[in-house]
mmCIF file of C-alpha atoms in Angstrom:
data_model
loop_
_atom_site.group_PDB
_atom_site.id
_atom_site.type_symbol
_atom_site.label_atom_id
_atom_site.label_comp_id
_atom_site.label_asym_id
_atom_site.label_seq_id
_atom_site.Cartn_x
_atom_site.Cartn_y
_atom_site.Cartn_z
ATOM 1 C CA MET A 12 69.763 106.794 107.215
ATOM 2 C CA THR A 13 70.135 104.809 110.415
ATOM 3 C CA ALA A 14 71.723 106.214 113.588
ATOM 4 C CA CYS A 15 72.858 104.272 116.679
ATOM 5 C CA PRO A 16 74.015 106.029 119.851
ATOM 6 C CA ARG A 17 75.385 103.899 122.701
ATOM 7 C CA ARG A 18 76.823 104.529 126.161
ATOM 8 C CA GLU A 19 78.999 102.201 128.230
ATOM 9 C CA ILE A 20 80.066 102.598 131.824
ATOM 10 C CA GLY A 21 82.125 99.890 133.541
ATOM 11 C CA ARG A 22 85.298 98.614 135.080
ATOM 12 C CA VAL A 23 88.070 96.854 133.152
ATOM 13 C CA ASP A 24 90.118 94.328 135.144
ATOM 14 C CA ASP A 25 93.720 94.435 133.889
ATOM 15 C CA GLU A 26 96.229 92.385 135.948
ATOM 16 C CA VAL A 27 99.162 93.660 133.883
ATOM 17 C CA SER A 28 98.683 97.457 133.752
ATOM 18 C CA GLY A 29 96.113 97.988 136.520
ATOM 19 C CA ASP A 30 92.364 98.082 136.718
ATOM 20 C CA PHE A 31 90.492 101.161 135.428
ATOM 21 C CA ASP A 32 87.036 102.603 135.040
ATOM 22 C CA ARG A 33 85.840 103.375 131.526
ATOM 23 C CA THR A 34 83.078 105.663 130.396
ATOM 24 C CA ALA A 35 82.449 105.495 126.659
ATOM 25 C CA LEU A 36 80.006 107.248 124.327
ATOM 26 C CA SER A 37 79.651 105.890 120.830
ATOM 27 C CA PHE A 38 77.636 107.164 117.891
ATOM 28 C CA GLY A 39 77.279 105.387 114.550
ATOM 29 C CA VAL A 40 75.403 106.211 111.380
ATOM 30 C CA ARG A 41 74.684 104.346 108.157
ATOM 31 C CA TYR A 42 73.424 105.784 104.870
ATOM 32 C CA GLU A 43 72.412 103.567 101.925
ATOM 33 C CA THR A 44 71.103 104.085 98.435
ATOM 34 C CA GLU A 45 71.070 101.752 95.431
ATOM 35 C CA LYS A 46 74.545 102.931 94.318
ATOM 36 C CA PHE A 47 76.171 104.262 97.545
ATOM 37 C CA ILE A 48 76.675 102.837 101.014
ATOM 38 C CA ALA A 49 78.463 104.612 103.826
ATOM 39 C CA ASP A 50 78.769 103.997 107.551
ATOM 40 C CA GLY A 51 80.724 105.764 110.217
ATOM 41 C CA ARG A 52 81.306 105.659 113.958
ATOM 42 C CA VAL A 53 82.770 108.007 116.534
ATOM 43 C CA GLU A 54 83.641 106.778 120.014
ATOM 44 C CA LEU A 55 84.929 108.788 122.952
ATOM 45 C CA ARG A 56 86.475 106.991 125.917
ATOM 46 C CA HIS A 57 87.335 108.426 129.277
ATOM 47 C CA GLU A 58 89.442 106.013 131.333
ATOM 48 C CA ARG A 59 90.635 106.481 134.888
ATOM 49 C CA GLY A 60 93.009 104.192 136.731
ATOM 50 C CA LEU A 61 92.168 102.774 140.146
ATOM 51 C CA SER A 62 95.678 102.036 141.390
ATOM 52 C CA THR A 63 97.596 104.518 143.496
ATOM 53 C CA ASP A 64 100.953 103.098 142.373
ATOM 54 C CA ALA A 65 100.706 103.835 138.657
ATOM 55 C CA SER A 66 98.047 105.900 136.954
ATOM 56 C CA ARG A 67 96.147 104.432 134.080
ATOM 57 C CA ASP A 68 94.354 107.612 132.929
ATOM 58 C CA ALA A 69 93.608 108.062 129.230
ATOM 59 C CA ASP A 70 91.211 109.825 126.908
ATOM 60 C CA VAL A 71 90.674 108.121 123.540
ATOM 61 C CA VAL A 72 88.921 109.199 120.363
ATOM 62 C CA LEU A 73 88.153 106.481 117.762
ATOM 63 C CA ILE A 74 86.729 107.339 114.354
ATOM 64 C CA SER A 75 85.911 104.904 111.514
ATOM 65 C CA PHE A 76 84.264 105.415 108.105
ATOM 66 C CA ASN A 77 83.668 102.996 105.252
ATOM 67 C CA SER A 78 81.938 103.462 101.924
ATOM 68 C CA HIS A 79 81.573 102.042 98.484
ATOM 69 C CA TYR A 80 80.080 103.480 95.350
ATOM 70 C CA LYS A 81 78.668 101.166 92.700
ATOM 71 C CA ILE A 82 79.602 102.563 89.280
ATOM 72 C CA ASP A 83 77.702 99.716 87.584
ATOM 73 C CA GLU A 84 77.190 96.008 88.197
ATOM 74 C CA GLU A 85 80.844 95.267 87.462
ATOM 75 C CA GLN A 86 82.758 98.193 88.977
ATOM 76 C CA ARG A 87 83.027 99.737 92.477
ATOM 77 C CA PHE A 88 85.001 102.466 94.260
ATOM 78 C CA VAL A 89 85.789 101.624 97.927
ATOM 79 C CA PHE A 90 87.035 103.928 100.649
ATOM 80 C CA ALA A 91 87.883 103.392 104.326
ATOM 81 C CA VAL A 92 89.517 105.389 107.078
ATOM 82 C CA ALA A 93 90.153 104.560 110.749
ATOM 83 C CA VAL A 94 91.695 106.937 113.314
ATOM 84 C CA ALA A 95 92.586 106.409 116.961
ATOM 85 C CA ASP A 96 93.979 109.234 119.097
ATOM 86 C CA THR A 97 95.053 108.711 122.717
ATOM 87 C CA GLU A 98 96.005 111.303 125.272
ATOM 88 C CA SER A 99 97.316 109.817 128.515
ATOM 89 C CA ASP A 100 99.637 110.290 131.422
ATOM 90 C CA GLN A 101 102.119 108.084 129.474
ATOM 91 C CA SER A 102 102.063 105.241 132.027
ATOM 92 C CA PRO A 103 101.374 102.515 130.931
ATOM 93 C CA VAL A 104 99.389 103.777 127.950
ATOM 94 C CA LEU A 105 101.395 106.003 125.582
ATOM 95 C CA ASP A 106 100.091 109.115 123.816
ATOM 96 C CA GLY A 107 99.765 108.716 120.086
ATOM 97 C CA ALA A 108 97.595 108.266 117.048
ATOM 98 C CA VAL A 109 96.998 105.750 114.305
ATOM 99 C CA ILE A 110 95.645 106.590 110.889
ATOM 100 C CA ASP A 111 94.774 103.857 108.449
ATOM 101 C CA THR A 112 93.086 104.813 105.203
ATOM 102 C CA SER A 113 92.571 103.207 101.798
ATOM 103 C CA LEU A 114 91.071 104.048 98.438
ATOM 104 C CA GLY A 115 90.360 101.387 95.874
ATOM 105 C CA TYR A 116 88.719 100.379 92.614
ATOM 106 C CA ALA A 117 87.260 96.919 92.035
ATOM 107 C CA TYR A 118 86.404 95.332 88.647
ATOM 108 C CA ARG A 119 84.418 92.144 88.702
ATOM 109 C CA PRO A 120 82.811 91.344 85.305
ATOM 110 C CA ILE A 121 79.484 89.542 85.324
ATOM 111 C CA ALA A 122 79.334 88.008 81.829
ATOM 112 C CA ASN A 123 82.877 86.601 81.941
ATOM 113 C CA ASP A 124 84.310 86.465 85.438
ATOM 114 C CA ARG A 125 87.695 85.056 84.457
ATOM 115 C CA LEU A 126 89.439 88.327 85.252
ATOM 116 C CA ASN A 127 88.855 90.140 88.580
ATOM 117 C CA LEU A 128 90.890 93.160 89.594
ATOM 118 C CA LEU A 129 91.340 95.328 92.707
ATOM 119 C CA PHE A 130 93.510 98.456 92.657
ATOM 120 C CA ARG A 131 94.185 99.915 96.066
ATOM 121 C CA TYR A 132 96.182 102.711 97.718
ATOM 122 C CA ARG A 133 96.682 102.448 101.482
ATOM 123 C CA TYR A 134 98.245 104.928 103.923
ATOM 124 C CA LEU A 135 99.141 103.874 107.432
ATOM 125 C CA ARG A 136 100.721 106.001 110.142
ATOM 126 C CA ASP A 137 101.233 104.611 113.623
ATOM 127 C CA ASN A 138 102.958 107.040 115.968
ATOM 128 C CA PHE A 139 102.255 105.434 119.332
ATOM 129 C CA GLY A 140 105.983 104.961 119.850
ATOM 130 C CA GLN A 141 107.275 101.757 121.193
ATOM 131 C CA VAL A 142 108.854 100.181 124.219
ATOM 132 C CA VAL A 143 112.147 98.395 123.621
ATOM 133 C CA ASP A 144 113.985 96.815 126.551
ATOM 134 C CA GLY A 145 111.732 98.713 128.981
ATOM 135 C CA VAL A 146 112.502 102.121 127.464
ATOM 136 C CA ALA A 147 109.715 104.062 125.728
ATOM 137 C CA GLY A 148 110.676 105.700 122.468
ATOM 138 C CA THR A 149 108.924 108.442 120.560
ATOM 139 C CA GLY A 150 108.379 108.813 116.861
ATOM 140 C CA PRO A 151 106.475 106.731 114.354
ATOM 141 C CA ARG A 152 106.537 102.975 114.595
ATOM 142 C CA GLN A 153 105.344 102.811 111.066
ATOM 143 C CA GLU A 154 104.459 105.096 108.188
ATOM 144 C CA SER A 155 103.775 103.559 104.850
ATOM 145 C CA HIS A 156 102.239 104.223 101.443
ATOM 146 C CA VAL A 157 101.212 101.007 99.660
ATOM 147 C CA LEU A 158 99.959 100.788 96.099
ATOM 148 C CA SER A 159 98.678 97.339 95.214
ATOM 149 C CA VAL A 160 97.046 95.530 92.343
ATOM 150 C CA ASP A 161 95.375 92.238 93.017
ATOM 151 C CA GLY A 162 94.086 90.139 90.211
ATOM 152 C CA SER A 163 92.785 86.657 89.539
ATOM 153 C CA TYR A 164 92.367 85.005 86.178
#
C-alpha cells in the first residue's frame, strides 16, 4: 500500500470571477496485488475571495476511487467513482455536487483476440444548477443512467 499526503497553499488569479486564496489538503492511497488494484484520493479545499465587491468563498470536497479486479488473464471487473461537493456563498461559485460512477466487465481473449467486449453501467448526477441569460437556476443539470456494450470483432 502506498499513501501520498499533500498540502497546497496559494493564490489563484481569476480575472473573471475575482482572485482568491486557496488552502488544499489532499490524501491519496494505492493498494495493489496480483489480481486487484485500487487507488483513491480525497481533497479538501478552503477558498476565500480577496475582492470586497463580490465574495468568492467556497469549501470543496473532492473524492475519487478507481479499481479493477482481474478474474483471469482474459476478464476484468472495473469500478470508478468521482464525487465533488461545493458549499459556497453562491456568488460566483454555485453550491452543488457531482457524482459520476461506473461499473464494468471487460472480456479480452488472449488466444483469439478477434472479439473484445466491454459491458458498462454509468450513473451521472450533476446538480450544480446552471446560469441561463444571467439567471441562476436550481435543480439537476443532468442525471443519467447509461448501460452500454462496446465490442470489436
